Coordinates of C-alpha atoms in Angstrom, one line a residue:
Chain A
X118 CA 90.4 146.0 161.0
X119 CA 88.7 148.6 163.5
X120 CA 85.0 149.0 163.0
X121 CA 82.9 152.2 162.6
X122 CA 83.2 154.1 165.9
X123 CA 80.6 156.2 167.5
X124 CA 80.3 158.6 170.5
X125 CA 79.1 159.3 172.9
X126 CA 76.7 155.6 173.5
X127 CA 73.9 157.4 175.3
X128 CA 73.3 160.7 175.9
X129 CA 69.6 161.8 177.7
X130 CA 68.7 165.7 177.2
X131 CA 65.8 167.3 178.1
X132 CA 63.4 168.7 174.8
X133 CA 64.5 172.0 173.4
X134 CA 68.0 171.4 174.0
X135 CA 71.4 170.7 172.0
X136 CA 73.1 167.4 171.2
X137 CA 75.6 166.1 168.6
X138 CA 76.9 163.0 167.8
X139 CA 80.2 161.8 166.1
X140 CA 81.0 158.8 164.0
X141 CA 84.8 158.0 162.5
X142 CA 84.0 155.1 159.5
X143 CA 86.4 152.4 158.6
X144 CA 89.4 153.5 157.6
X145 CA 89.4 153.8 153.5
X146 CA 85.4 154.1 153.8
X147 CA 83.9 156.6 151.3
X148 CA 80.7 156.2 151.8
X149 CA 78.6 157.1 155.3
X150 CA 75.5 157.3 156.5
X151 CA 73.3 158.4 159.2
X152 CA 70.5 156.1 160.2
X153 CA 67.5 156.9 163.3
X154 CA 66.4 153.4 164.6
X155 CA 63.0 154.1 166.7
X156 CA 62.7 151.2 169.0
X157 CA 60.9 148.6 167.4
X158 CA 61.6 149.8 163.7
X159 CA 63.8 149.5 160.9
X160 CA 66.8 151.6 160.4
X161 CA 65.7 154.9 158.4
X162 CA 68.7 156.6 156.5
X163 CA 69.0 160.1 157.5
X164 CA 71.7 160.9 155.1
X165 CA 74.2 159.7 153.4
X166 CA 77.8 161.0 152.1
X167 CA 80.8 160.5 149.1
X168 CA 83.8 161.8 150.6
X169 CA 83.0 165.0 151.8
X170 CA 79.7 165.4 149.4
X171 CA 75.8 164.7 150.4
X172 CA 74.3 162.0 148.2
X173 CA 71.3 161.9 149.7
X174 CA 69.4 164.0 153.0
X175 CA 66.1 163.8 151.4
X176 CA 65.2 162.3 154.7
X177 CA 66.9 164.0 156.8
X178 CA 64.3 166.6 159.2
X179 CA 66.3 170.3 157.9
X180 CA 64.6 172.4 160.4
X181 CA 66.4 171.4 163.4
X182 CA 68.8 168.6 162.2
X183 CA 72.2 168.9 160.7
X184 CA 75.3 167.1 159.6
X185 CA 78.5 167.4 158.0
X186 CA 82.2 165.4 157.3
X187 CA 84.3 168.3 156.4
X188 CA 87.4 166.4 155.7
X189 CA 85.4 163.5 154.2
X190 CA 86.3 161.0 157.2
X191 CA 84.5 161.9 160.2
X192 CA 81.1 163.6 160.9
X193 CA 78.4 164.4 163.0
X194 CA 75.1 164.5 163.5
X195 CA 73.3 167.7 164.9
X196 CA 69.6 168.2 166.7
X197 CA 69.2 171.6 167.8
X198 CA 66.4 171.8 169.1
X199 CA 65.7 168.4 170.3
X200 CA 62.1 167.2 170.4
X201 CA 60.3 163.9 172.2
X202 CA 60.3 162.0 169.0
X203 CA 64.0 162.4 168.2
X204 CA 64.4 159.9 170.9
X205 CA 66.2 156.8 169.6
X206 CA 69.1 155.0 168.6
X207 CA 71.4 157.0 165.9
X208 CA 73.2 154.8 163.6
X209 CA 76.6 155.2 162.2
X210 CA 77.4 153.0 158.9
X211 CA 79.9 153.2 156.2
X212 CA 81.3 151.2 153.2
X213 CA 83.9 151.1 150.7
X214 CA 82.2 152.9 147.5
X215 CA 78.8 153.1 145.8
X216 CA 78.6 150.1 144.2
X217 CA 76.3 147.7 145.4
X218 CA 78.5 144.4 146.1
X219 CA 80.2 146.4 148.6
X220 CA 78.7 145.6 152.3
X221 CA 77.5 148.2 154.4
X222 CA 79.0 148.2 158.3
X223 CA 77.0 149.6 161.3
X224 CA 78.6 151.5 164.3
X225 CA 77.8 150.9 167.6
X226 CA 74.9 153.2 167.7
X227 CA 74.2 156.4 170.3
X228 CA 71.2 156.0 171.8
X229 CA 69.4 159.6 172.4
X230 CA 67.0 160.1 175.0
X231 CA 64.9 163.4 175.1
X232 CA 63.1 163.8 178.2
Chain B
X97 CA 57.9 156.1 147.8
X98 CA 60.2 153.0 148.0
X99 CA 59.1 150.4 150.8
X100 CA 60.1 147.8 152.4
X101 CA 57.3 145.6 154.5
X102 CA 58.3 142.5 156.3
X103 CA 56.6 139.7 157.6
X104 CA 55.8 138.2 160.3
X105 CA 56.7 141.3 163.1
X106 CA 57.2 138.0 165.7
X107 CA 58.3 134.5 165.3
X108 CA 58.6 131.9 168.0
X109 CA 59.8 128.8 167.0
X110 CA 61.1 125.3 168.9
X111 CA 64.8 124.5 168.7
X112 CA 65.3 122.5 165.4
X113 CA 62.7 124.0 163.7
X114 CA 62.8 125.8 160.4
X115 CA 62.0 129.6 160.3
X116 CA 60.7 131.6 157.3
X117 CA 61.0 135.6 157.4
X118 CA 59.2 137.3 154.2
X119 CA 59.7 140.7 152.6
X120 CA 58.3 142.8 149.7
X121 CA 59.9 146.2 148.0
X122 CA 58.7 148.4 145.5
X123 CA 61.0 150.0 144.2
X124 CA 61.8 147.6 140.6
X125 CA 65.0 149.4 140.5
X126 CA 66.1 147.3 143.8
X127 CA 68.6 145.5 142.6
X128 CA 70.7 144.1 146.1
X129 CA 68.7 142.7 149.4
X130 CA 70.9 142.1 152.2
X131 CA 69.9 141.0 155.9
X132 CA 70.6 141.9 159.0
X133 CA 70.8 140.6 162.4
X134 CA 70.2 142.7 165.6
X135 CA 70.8 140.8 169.0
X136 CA 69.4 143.1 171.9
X137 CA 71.4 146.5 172.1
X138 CA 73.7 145.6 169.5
X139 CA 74.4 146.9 165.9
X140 CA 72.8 145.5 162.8
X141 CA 75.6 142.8 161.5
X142 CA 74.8 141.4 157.6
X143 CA 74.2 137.6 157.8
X144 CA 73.9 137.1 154.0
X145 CA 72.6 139.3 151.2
X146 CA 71.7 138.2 147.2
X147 CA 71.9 140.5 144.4
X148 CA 69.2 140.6 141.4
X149 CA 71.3 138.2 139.3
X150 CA 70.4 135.6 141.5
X151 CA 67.5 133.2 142.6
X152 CA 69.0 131.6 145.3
X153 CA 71.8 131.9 147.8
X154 CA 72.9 129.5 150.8
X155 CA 75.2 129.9 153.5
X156 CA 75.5 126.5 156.3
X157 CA 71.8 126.9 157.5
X158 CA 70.7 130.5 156.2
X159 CA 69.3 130.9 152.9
X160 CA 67.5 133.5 151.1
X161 CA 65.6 133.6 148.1
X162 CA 64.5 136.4 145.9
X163 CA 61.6 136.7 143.2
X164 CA 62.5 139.8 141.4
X165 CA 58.9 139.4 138.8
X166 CA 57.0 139.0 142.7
X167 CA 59.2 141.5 143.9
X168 CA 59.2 139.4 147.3
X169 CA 62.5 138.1 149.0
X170 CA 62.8 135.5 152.0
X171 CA 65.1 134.4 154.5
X172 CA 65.3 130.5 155.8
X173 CA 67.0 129.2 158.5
X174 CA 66.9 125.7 159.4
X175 CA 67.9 123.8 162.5
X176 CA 67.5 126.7 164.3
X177 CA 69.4 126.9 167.8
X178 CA 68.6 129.8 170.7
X179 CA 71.4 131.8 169.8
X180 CA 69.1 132.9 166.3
X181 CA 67.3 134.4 168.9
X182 CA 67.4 138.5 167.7
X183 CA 65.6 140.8 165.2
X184 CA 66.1 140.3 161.5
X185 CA 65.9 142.9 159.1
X186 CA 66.0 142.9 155.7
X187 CA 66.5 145.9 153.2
X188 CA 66.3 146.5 149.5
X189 CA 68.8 148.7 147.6
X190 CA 69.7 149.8 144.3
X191 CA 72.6 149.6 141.9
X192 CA 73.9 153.3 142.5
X193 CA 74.1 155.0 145.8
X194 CA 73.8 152.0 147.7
X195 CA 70.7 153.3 149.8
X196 CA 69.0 150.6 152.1
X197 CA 65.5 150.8 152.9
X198 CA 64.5 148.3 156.0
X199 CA 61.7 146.5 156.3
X200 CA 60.3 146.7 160.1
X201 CA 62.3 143.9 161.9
X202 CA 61.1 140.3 162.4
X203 CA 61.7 139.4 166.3
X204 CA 62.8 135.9 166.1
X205 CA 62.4 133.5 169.4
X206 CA 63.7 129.8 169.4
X207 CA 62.6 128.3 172.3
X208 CA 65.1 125.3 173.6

């Protein structure tokens, strides 16, 4: 089966400006969820969606980022503006359902760099 | 808040060697602890993961343990060849909502 997709790979903007990224799950995938990976960390979920629904964006910086997955397949991820310490890799996973047994599958990543 | 640390943050071990990656959460609600692999601009793949019903699980030379009273889990690989070389994460998560919070990444080296 395809894997989670993610676009564009990199992207390099200069602070203060705009940038989105998009993510299309496994087909069938309920579940999504945005991750930031700083170089050198863990994965930190952003937020995470049911179908078209936020579970959880307790993480997730309000001020200047945003998300959505309108049709409860694909989303993306909004900065706006952009600061220094947004730069890093932005994750893409999804998974079946809630339930724990099911695994969770990563995208490729887009890695963001803010000049 | 719920946390994950992991230990060590580097690991260089000789070809044929065992290596030993530790973890601690505290959040007692954690009920599933899977772990990841990262080779170098890659994404995070799950090599094996064990649920709370469990002590032990084993898969050809990986094996992780879990000691839900210590609320400390680790991963063992044994005969360990250069291509083990990558970052390891491990993550706790709970029954509902299947959150993950990852620990900080172990950079694993196996020297030939």
């Amino acid at each position: 089966e395809a894997g989670v997709a993610q676009s564009p790979r990199y992207k390099i903007i200069e602070k203060r400006q705009s940038v989105a990224f998009w993510c299309n799950p496994i087909s069938g995938h309920a579940t999504l969820y945005w991750y930031q990976q700083i170089l050198g960390q863990g994965p930190k979920l952003l937020i995470q969606f049911q179908n078209n629904g936020v579970v959880d964006d307790s993480q997730l910086p309000k001020d200047r980022f945003s998300a959505e997955r309108l049709k409860g397949v694909d989303s993306t991820l909004k900065i706006q503006p952009a600061k220094l310490e947004d730069s890093a890799v932005y994750l893409c996973a999804s998974r079946l359902g809630l339930a724990a047994a099911n695994e969770q599958f990563f995208g490729p990543g887009t890695r963001l760099t803010v000049l | 808040g719920e946390n994950v640390e992991q230990h060590p943050s580097t690991l260089s071990v000789q070809e044929g060697d065992s290596a030993v990656i530790k973890c601690t959460y505290s959040d007692s609600a954690s009920n599933y602890f899977p772990w990841y692999k990262q080779e170098l601009g890659k994404r995070p793949q799950l090599i094996i993961d064990i649920r709370s019903n469990v002590g032990e699980k084993k898969d050809q030379r990986i094996a992780v343990t879990l000691n839900k009273t210590a609320k400390h889990f680790s991963l063992h690989i044994t005969e360990t060849q250069p291509e083990d070389s990558a970052v390891y994460f491990c993550a706790a998560g709970a029954k509902e909502g299947g959150k993950l919070i990852f620990g900080q990444g172990t950079e694993l080296s196996v020297k030939p």
